[in-house]
Short mmCIF file of C-alpha atoms and ligand atoms in Angstrom, two decimals:
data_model
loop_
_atom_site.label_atom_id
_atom_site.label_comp_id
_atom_site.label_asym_id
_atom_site.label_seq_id
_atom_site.Cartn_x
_atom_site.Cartn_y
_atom_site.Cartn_z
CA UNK G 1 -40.96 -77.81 -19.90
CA UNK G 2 -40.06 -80.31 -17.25
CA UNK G 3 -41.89 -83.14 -19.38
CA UNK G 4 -39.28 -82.08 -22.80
CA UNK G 5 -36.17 -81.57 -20.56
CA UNK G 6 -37.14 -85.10 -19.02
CA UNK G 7 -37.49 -86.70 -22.43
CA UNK G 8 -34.56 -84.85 -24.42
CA UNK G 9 -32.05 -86.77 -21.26
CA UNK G 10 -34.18 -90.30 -21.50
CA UNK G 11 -34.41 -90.35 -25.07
CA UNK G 12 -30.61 -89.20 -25.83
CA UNK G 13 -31.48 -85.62 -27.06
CA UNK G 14 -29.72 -83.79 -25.10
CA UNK G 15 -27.53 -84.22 -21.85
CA UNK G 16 -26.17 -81.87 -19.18
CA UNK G 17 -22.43 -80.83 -19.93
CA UNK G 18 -20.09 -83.31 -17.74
CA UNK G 19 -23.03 -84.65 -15.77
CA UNK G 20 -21.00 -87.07 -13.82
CA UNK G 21 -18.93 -83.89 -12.61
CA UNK G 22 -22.06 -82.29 -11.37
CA UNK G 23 -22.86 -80.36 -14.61
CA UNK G 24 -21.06 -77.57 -15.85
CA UNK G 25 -23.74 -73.92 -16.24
CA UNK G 26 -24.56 -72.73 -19.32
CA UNK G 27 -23.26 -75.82 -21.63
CA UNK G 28 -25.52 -78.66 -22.58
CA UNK G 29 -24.07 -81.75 -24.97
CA UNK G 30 -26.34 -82.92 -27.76
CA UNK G 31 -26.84 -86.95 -27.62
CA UNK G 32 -27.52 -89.29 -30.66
CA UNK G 33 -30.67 -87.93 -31.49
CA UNK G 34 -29.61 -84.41 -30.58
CA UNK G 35 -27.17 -84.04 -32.80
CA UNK G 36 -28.92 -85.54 -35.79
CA UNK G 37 -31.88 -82.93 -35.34
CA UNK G 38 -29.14 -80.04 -34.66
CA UNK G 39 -27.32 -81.41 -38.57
CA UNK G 40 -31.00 -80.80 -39.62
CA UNK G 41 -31.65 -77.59 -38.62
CA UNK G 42 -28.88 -75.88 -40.19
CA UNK G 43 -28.86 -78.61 -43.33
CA UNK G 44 -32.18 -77.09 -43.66
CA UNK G 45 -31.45 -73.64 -43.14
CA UNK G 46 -28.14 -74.00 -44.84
CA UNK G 47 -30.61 -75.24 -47.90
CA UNK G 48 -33.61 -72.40 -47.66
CA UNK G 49 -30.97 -69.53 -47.43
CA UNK G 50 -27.62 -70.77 -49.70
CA UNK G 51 -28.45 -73.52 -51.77
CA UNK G 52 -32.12 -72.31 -53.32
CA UNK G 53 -30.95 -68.73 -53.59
CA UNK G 54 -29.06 -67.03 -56.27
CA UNK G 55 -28.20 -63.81 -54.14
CA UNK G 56 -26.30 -65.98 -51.26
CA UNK G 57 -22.85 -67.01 -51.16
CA UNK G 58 -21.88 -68.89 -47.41
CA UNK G 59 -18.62 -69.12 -45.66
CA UNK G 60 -16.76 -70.89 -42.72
CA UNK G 61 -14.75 -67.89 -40.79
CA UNK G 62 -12.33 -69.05 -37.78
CA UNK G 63 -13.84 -68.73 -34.07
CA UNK G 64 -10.66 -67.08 -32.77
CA UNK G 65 -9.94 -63.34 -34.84
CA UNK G 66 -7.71 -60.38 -34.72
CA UNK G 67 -8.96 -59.06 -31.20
CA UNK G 68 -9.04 -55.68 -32.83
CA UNK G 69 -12.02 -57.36 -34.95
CA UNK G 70 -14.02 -56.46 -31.06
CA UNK G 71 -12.88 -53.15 -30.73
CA UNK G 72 -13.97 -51.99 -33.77
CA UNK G 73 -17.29 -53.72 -33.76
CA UNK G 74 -17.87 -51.95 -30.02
CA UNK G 75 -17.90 -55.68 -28.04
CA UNK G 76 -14.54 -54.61 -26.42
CA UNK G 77 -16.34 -51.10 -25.10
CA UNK G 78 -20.01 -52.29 -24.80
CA UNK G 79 -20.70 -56.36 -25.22
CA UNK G 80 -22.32 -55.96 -21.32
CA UNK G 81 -25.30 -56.42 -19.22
CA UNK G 82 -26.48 -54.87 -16.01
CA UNK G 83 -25.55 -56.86 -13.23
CA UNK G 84 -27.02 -57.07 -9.34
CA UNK G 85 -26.10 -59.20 -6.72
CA UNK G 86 -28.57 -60.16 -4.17
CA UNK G 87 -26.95 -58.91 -0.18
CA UNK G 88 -29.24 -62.02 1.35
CA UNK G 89 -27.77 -65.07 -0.71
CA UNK G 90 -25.23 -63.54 -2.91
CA UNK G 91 -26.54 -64.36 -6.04
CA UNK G 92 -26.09 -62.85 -9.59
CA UNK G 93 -28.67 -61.93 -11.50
CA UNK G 94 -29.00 -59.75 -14.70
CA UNK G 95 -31.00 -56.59 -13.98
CA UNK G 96 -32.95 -56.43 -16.43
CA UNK G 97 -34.62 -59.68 -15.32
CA UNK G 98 -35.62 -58.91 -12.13
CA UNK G 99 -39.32 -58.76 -11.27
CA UNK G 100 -40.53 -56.17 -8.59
CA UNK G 101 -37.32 -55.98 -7.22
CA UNK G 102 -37.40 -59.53 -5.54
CA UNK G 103 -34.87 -62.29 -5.54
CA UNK G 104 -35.17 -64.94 -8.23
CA UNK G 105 -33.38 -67.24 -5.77
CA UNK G 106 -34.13 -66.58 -2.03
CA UNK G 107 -37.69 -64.56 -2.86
CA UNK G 108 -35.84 -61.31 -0.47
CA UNK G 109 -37.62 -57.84 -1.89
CA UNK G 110 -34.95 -55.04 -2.19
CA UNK G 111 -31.96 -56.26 -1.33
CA UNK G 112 -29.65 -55.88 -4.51
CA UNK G 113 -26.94 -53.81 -4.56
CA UNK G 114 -26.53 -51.07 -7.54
CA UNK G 115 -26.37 -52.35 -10.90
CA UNK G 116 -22.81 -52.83 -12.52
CA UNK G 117 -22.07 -54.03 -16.33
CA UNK G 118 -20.29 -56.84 -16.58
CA UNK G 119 -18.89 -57.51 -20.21
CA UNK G 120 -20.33 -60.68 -21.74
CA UNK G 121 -16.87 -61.54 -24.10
CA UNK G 122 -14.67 -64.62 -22.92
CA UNK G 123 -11.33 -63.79 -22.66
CA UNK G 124 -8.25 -66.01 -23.87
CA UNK G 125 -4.33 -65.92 -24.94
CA UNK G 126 -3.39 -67.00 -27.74
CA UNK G 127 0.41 -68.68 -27.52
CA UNK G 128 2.47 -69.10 -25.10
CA UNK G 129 2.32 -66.19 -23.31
CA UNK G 130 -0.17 -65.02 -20.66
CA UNK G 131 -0.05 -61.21 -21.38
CA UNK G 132 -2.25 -58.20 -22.77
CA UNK G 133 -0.85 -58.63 -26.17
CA UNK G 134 -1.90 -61.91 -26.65
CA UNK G 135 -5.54 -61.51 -25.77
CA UNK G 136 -7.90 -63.08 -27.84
CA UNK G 137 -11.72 -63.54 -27.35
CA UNK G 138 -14.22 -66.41 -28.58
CA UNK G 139 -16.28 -64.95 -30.79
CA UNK G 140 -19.60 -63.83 -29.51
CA UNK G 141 -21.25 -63.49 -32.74
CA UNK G 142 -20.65 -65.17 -36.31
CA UNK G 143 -21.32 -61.89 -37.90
CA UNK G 144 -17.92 -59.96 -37.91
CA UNK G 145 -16.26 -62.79 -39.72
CA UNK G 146 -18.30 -61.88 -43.02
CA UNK G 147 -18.03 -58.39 -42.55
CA UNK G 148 -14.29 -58.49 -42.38
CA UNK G 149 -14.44 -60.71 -45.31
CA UNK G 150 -16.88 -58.29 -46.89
CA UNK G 151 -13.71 -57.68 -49.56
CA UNK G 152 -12.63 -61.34 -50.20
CA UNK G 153 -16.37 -62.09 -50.46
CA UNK G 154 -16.92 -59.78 -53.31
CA UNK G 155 -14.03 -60.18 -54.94
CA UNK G 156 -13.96 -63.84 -55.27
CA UNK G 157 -17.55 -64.37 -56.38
CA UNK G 158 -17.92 -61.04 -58.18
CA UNK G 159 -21.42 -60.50 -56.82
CA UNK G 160 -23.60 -57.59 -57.44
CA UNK G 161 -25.81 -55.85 -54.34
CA UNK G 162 -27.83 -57.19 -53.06
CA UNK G 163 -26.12 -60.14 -51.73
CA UNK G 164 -26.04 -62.21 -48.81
CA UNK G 165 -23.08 -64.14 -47.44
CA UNK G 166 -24.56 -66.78 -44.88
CA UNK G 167 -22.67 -68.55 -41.64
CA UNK G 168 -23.35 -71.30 -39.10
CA UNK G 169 -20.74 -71.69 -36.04
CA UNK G 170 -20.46 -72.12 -32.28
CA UNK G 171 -20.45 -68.46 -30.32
CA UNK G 172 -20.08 -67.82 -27.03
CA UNK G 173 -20.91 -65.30 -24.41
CA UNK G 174 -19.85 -65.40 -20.64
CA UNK G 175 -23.73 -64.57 -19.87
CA UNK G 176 -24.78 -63.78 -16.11
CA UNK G 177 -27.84 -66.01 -15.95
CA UNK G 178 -27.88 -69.27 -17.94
CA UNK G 179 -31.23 -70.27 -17.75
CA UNK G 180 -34.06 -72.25 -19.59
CA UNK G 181 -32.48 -75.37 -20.60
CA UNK G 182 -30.55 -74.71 -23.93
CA UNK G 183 -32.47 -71.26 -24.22
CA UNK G 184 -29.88 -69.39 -23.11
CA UNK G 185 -26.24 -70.72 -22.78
CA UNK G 186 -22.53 -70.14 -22.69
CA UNK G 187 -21.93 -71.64 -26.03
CA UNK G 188 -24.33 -71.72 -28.39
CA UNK G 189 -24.28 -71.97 -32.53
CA UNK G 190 -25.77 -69.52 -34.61
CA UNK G 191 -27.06 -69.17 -38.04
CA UNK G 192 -26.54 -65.57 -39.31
CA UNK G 193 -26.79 -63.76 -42.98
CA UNK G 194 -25.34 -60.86 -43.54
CA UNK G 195 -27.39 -59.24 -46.35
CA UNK G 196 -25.50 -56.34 -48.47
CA UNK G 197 -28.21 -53.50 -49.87
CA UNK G 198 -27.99 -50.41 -51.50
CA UNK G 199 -28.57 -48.19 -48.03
CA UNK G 200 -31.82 -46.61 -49.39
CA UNK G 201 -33.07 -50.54 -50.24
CA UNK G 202 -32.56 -50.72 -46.65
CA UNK G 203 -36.40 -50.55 -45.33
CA UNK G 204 -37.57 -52.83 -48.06
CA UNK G 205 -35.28 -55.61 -47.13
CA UNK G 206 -35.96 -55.25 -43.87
CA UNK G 207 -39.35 -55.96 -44.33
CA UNK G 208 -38.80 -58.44 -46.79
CA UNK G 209 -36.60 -60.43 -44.20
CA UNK G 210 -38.66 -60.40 -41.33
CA UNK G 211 -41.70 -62.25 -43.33
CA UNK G 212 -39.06 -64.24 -45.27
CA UNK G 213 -37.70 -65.56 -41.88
CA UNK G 214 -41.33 -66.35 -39.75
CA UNK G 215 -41.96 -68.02 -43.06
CA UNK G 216 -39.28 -70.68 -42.21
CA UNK G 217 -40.46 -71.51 -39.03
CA UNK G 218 -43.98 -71.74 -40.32
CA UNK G 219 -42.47 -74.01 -43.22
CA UNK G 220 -41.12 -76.39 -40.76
CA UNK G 221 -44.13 -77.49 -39.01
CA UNK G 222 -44.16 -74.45 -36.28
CA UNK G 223 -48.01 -73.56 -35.30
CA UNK G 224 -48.22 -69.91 -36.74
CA UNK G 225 -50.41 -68.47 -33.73
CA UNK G 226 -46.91 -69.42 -31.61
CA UNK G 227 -44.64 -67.07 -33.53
CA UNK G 228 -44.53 -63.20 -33.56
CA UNK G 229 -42.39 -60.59 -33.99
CA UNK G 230 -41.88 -57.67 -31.93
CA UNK G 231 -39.83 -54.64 -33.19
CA UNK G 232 -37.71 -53.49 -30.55
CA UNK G 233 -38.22 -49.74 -29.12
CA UNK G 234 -35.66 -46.96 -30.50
CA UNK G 235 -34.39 -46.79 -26.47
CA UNK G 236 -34.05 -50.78 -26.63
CA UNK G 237 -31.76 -50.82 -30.03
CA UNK G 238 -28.31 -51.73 -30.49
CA UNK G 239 -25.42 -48.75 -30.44
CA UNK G 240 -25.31 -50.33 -33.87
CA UNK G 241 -29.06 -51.22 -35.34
CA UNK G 242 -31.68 -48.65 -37.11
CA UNK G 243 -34.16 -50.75 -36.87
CA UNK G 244 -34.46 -54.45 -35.22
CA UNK G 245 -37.61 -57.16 -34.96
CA UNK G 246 -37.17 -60.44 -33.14
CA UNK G 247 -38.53 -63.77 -34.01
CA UNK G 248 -40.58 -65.14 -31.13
CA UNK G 249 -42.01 -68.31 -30.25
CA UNK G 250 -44.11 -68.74 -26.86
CA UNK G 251 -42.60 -71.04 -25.10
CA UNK G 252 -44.41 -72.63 -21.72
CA UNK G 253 -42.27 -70.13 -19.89
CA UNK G 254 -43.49 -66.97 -22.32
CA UNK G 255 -42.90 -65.30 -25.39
CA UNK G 256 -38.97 -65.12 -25.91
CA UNK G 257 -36.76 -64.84 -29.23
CA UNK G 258 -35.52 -67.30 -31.37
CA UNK G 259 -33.95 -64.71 -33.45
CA UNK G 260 -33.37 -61.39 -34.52
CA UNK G 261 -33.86 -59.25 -38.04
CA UNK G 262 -31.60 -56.34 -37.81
CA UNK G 263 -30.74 -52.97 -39.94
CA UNK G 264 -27.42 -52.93 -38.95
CA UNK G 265 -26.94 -49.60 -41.01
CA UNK G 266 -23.01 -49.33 -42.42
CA UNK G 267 -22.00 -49.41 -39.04
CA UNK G 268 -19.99 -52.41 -39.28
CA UNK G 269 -18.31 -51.95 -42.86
CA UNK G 270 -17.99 -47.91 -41.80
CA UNK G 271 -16.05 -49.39 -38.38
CA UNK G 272 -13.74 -51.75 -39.88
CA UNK G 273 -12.38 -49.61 -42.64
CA UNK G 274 -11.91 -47.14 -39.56
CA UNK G 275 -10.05 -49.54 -37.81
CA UNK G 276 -7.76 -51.90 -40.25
CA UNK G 277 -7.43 -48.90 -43.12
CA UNK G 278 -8.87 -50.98 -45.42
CA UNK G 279 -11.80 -49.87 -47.30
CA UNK G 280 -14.71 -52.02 -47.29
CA UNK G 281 -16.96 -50.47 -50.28
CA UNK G 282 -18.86 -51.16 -53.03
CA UNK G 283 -18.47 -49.65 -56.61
CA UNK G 284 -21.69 -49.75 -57.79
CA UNK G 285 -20.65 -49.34 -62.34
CA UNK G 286 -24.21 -48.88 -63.37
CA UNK G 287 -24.28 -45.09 -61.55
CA UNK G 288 -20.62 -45.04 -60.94
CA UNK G 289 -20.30 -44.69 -57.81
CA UNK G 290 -18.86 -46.15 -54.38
CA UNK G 291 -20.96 -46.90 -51.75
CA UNK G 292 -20.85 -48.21 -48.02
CA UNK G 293 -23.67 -50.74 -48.29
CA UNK G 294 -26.04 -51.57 -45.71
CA UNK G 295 -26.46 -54.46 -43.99
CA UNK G 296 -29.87 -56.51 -42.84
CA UNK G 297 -29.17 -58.86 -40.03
CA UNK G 298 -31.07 -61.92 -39.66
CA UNK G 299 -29.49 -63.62 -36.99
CA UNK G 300 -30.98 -67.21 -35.36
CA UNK G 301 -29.33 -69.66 -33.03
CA UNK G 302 -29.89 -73.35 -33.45
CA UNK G 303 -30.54 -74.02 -29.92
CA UNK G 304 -33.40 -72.06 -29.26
CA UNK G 305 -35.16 -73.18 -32.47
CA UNK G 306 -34.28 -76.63 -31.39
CA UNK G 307 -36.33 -76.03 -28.53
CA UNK G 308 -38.77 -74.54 -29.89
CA UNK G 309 -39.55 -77.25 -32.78
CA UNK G 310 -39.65 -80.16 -30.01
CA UNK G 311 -41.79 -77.90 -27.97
CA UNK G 312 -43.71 -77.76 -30.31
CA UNK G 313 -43.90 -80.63 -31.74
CA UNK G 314 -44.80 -82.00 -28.52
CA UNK G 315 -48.07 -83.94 -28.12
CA UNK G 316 -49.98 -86.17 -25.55
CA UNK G 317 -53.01 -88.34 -26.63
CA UNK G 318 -55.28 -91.14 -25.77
CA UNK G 319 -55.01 -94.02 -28.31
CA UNK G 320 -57.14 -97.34 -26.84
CA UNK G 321 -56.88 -95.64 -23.71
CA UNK G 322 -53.77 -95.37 -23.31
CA UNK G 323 -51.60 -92.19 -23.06
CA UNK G 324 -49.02 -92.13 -26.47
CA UNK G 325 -46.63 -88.91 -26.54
CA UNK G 326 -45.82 -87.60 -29.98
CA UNK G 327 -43.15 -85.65 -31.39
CA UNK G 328 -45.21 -84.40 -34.48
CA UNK G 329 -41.87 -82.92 -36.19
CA UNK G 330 -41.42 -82.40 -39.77
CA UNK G 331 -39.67 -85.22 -41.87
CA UNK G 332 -37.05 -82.92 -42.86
CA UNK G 333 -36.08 -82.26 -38.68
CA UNK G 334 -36.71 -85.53 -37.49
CA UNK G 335 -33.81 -87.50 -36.25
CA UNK G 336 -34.52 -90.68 -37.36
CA UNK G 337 -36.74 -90.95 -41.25
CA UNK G 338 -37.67 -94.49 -40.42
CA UNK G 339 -36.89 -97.43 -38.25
CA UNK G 340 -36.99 -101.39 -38.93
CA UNK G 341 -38.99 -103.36 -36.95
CA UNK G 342 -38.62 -107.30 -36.80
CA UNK G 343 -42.57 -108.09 -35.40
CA UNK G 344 -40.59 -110.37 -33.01
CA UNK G 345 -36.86 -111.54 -32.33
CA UNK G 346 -37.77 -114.49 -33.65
CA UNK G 347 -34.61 -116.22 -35.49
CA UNK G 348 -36.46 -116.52 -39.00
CA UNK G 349 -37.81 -112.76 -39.07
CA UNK G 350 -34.30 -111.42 -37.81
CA UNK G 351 -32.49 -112.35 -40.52
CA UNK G 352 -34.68 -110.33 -43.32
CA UNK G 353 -35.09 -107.27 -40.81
CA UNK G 354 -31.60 -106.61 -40.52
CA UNK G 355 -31.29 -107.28 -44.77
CA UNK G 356 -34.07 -104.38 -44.73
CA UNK G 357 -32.47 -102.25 -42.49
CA UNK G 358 -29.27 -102.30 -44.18
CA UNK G 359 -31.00 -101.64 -47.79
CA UNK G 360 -32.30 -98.44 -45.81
CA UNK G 361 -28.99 -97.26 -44.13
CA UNK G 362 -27.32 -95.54 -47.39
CA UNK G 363 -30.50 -93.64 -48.05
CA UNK G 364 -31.42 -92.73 -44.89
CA UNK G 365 -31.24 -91.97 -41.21
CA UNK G 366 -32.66 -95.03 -39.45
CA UNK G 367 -32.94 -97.32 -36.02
CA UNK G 368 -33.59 -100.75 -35.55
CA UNK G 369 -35.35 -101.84 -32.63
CA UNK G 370 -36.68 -105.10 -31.91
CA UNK G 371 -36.91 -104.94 -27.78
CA UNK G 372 -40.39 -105.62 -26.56
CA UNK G 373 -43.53 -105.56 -28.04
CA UNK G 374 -44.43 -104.20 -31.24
CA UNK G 375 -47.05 -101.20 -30.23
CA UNK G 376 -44.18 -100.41 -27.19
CA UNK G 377 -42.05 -100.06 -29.90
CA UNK G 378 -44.10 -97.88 -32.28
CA UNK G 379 -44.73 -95.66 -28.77
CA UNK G 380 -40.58 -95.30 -28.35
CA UNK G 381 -40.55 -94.18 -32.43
CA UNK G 382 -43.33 -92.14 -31.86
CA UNK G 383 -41.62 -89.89 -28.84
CA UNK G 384 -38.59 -89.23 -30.98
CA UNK G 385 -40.67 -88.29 -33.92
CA UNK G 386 -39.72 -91.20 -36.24
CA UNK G 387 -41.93 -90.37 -39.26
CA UNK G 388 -42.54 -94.20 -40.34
CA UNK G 389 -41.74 -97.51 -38.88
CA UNK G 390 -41.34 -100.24 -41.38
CA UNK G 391 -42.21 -103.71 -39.93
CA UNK G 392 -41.49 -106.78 -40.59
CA UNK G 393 -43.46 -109.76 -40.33
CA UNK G 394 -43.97 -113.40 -41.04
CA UNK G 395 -45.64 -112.91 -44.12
CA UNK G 396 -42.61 -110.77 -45.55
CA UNK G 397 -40.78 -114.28 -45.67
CA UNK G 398 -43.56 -115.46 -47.73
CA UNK G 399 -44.29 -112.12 -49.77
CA UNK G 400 -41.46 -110.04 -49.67
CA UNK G 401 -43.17 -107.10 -48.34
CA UNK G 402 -43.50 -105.05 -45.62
CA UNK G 403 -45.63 -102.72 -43.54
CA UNK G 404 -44.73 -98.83 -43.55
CA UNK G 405 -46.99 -97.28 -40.07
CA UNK G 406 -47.08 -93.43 -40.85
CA UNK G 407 -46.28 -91.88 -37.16
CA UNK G 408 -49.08 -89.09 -36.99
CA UNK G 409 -52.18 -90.83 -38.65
CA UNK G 410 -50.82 -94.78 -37.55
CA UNK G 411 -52.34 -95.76 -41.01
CA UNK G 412 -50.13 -98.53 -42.40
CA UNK G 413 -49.88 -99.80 -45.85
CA UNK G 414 -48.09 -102.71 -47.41
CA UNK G 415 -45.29 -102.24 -49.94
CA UNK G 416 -42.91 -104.78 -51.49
CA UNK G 417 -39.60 -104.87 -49.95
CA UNK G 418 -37.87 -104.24 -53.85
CA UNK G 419 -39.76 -100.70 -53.76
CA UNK G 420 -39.44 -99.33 -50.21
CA UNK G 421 -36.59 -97.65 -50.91
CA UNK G 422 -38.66 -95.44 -53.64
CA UNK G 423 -41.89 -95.61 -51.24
CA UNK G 424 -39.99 -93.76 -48.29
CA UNK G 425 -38.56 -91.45 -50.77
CA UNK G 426 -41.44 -90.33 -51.82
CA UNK G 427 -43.23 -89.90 -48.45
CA UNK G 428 -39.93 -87.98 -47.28
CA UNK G 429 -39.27 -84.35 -48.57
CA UNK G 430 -35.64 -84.36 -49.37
CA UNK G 431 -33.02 -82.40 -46.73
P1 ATP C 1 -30.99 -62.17 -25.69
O1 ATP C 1 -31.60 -60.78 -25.67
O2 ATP C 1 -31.96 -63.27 -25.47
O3 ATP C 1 -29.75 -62.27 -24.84
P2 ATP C 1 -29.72 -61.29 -28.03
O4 ATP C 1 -30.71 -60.32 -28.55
O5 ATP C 1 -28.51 -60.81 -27.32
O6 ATP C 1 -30.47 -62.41 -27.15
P3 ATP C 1 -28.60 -61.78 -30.55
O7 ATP C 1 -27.35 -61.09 -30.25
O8 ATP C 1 -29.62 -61.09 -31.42
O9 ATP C 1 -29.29 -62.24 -29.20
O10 ATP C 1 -28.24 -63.23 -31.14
C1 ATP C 1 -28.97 -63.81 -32.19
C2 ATP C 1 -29.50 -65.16 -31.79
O11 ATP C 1 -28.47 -65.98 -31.24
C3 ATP C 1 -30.57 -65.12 -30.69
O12 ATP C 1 -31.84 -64.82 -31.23
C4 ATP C 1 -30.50 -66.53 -30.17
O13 ATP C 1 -31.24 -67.45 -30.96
C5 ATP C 1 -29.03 -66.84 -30.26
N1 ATP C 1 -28.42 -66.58 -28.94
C6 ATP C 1 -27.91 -65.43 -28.48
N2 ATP C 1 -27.46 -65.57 -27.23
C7 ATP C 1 -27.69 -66.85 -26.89
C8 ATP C 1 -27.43 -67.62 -25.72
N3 ATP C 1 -26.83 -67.09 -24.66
N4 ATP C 1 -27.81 -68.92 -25.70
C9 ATP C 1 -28.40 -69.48 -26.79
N5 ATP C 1 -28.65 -68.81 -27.91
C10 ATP C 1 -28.31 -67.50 -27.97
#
């Protein structure tokens, strides 16, 4: 972990949130590279689970909502985790994560005090006035902004169950222990479909999501023997859940979720209608009848994936002896698809490089890098998981062509300069 927290910083994935203040917990700010891999993450997702599918609609709901929204989904009453504080250096630690009783920080063996639940929502006012009635929360979860546009939804697209309605957005939970780099923070972004089923379709849908979402991960490049999913215990559920299997991914500090694939029941549409008087049904014409649908849950973040993809994705090897570190991501994740590389600064090459580089630019993602040597170079585009380098030499002033290196095998090949447009087009899958 140390090496990929060490090379997100240095390479300009990701930074610590107002480092030169001393760092704020639990928020982490995505660099240049970052936040190109982030945009491809949920371009891809975005693509797998709205654009491909007929059943999916997405939507876009505000972060701030009605704060009733959290009373009726049970945040308000229950959003909480066990708390303990340790008597011999007064730290705060979730319960649930303590091993054998013993300090996480000072190592001191039964010294916590009793467990208290401390509720996970952050707490604002909306307007000018600092009062109970203008209480508002961040959202903690994407998910109640399609169920309480379950109605608007159907009515707009006239969709038929099942359907999905699909959401990326920022979320944020006041957690105890931030911990494990982006793993678990503050404010995170999630990627969450609500799925709409007839409630005795439930099961099947279930299923069919669970295998539907490793399948994703497995898509993307993700070694399959480093995923599983565990189904939760009935004592472990959710006030809310029937049923619920996480996504996990063993990271060097253990097996730990990416996501989770939830039967949510018609706890959430049943709730709402409680709450706002508004009923949120469905009148199914074919047996004429209404019906509460159910819901399957599968819920991701984009951090955690994040991590887990450049985890990984992470390789060391021995090429001529020498130590190269890989980022072996897909072409679809990768932050930059290719970067132009002058063999030298020399004032004749320069001049074509940079006309390459900007034939590349409205097509795709790319760098240019001419500082140091050549095979330095190819080692920087290699760590970031640049899939191709396209270099340019002395005899592309005589030819007009140019070298594409391919980052995992290093095999090169020589295309003309007129068709590399079309060459890296057809070596990248499109995102
Ligand atoms: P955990 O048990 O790890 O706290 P959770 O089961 O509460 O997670 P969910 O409510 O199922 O998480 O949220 C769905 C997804 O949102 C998680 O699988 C994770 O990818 C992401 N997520 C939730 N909380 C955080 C967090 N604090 N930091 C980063 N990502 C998070």
């Amino acid at each position: 972990m140390d090496e990929i927290v060490s090379l997100c910083k240095r390479r300009g994935f990701i930074f610590q949130s107002s480092e030169i203040y001393g760092g704020l917990a639990g928020a982490w700010d995505y660099g240049p590279l970052g936040v190109e891999m982030k945009n491809n993450i949920k371009r891809t997702w975005w693509k797998t689970i709205v654009q491909e599918r007929d059943d999916m609609v997405g939507m876009d709901a505000a972060i701030l909502m009605h704060p009733q929204v959290w009373v009726a989904s049970g945040h308000v009453e229950t959003f909480a985790d066990p708390m303990v504080d340790c008597r011999n250096c007064q730290g705060r630690f979730r319960a649930d994560e303590i091993e054998e009783n013993r300090c996480p920080n000072c190592g001191a063996v039964g010294q916590f005090t009793e467990a208290r639940m401390f509720n996970l929502l952050f707490k604002t006012f909306a307007g000018p006035v600092e009062d109970e009635a203008s209480v508002v929360y961040l959202r903690p979860e994407t998910a109640q902004g399609m169920f309480v546009n379950f109605e608007n939804v159907l009515t707009s697209t006239r969709r038929k169950l099942p359907f999905g309605i699909a959401q990326i957005g920022k979320s944020f939970r006041n957690e105890v222990n931030p911990r494990h780099f982006i793993f678990r923070t503050r404010e995170f972004e999630q990627m969450e479909i609500e799925f709409f089923v007839r409630p005795e379709e439930a099961p099947r849908w279930h299923e069919y999501w669970m295998q539907e979402r490793v399948r994703w991960y497995t898509d993307l490049g993700v070694r399959p023997e480093y995923l599983r999913l565990t189904a939760h215990a009935p004592e472990d559920l959710a006030h809310y859940a029937a049923a619920c299997s996480d996504v996990e991914y063993l990271f060097p500090m253990g097996w730990l979720e990416l996501e989770g694939i939830a039967n949510r029941r018609d706890f959430d549409l049943q709730q709402h209608s409680k709450e706002s008087g508004v009923t949120l049904s469905y009148f199914d014409e074919e047996k004429g009848e209404h019906v509460v649908p159910f819901i399957i849950e599968p819920s991701a973040g984009v951090d955690r994936p994040l991590l887990a993809f450049i985890v990984d994705a992470y390789r060391e090897e021995e090429v001529r002896g020498e130590k190269r570190v890989l980022l072996k991501l897909d072409a679809r994740l990768a932050p930059i698809k290719a970067a132009v590389l002058p063999l030298s600064r020399n004032e004749k090459l320069v001049p074509t490089a940079r006309e390459v580089w900007a034939m590349l630019r409205p097509h795709f993602m790319t760098s240019y890098d001419d500082a140091q040597s050549i095979g330095r170079r190819y080692r920087r585009q290699d760590e970031i998981g640049t899939p191709f380098c396209v270099t340019v030499d002395f005899d592309t002033l005589e030819d007009r062509a140019v070298t594409i290196r391919e980052r995992d095998s290093m095999e090169q090949v020589r295309v003309p300069v007129s068709g590399l447009v079309e060459a890296l087009r057809e070596r990248l899958p499109p995102c």
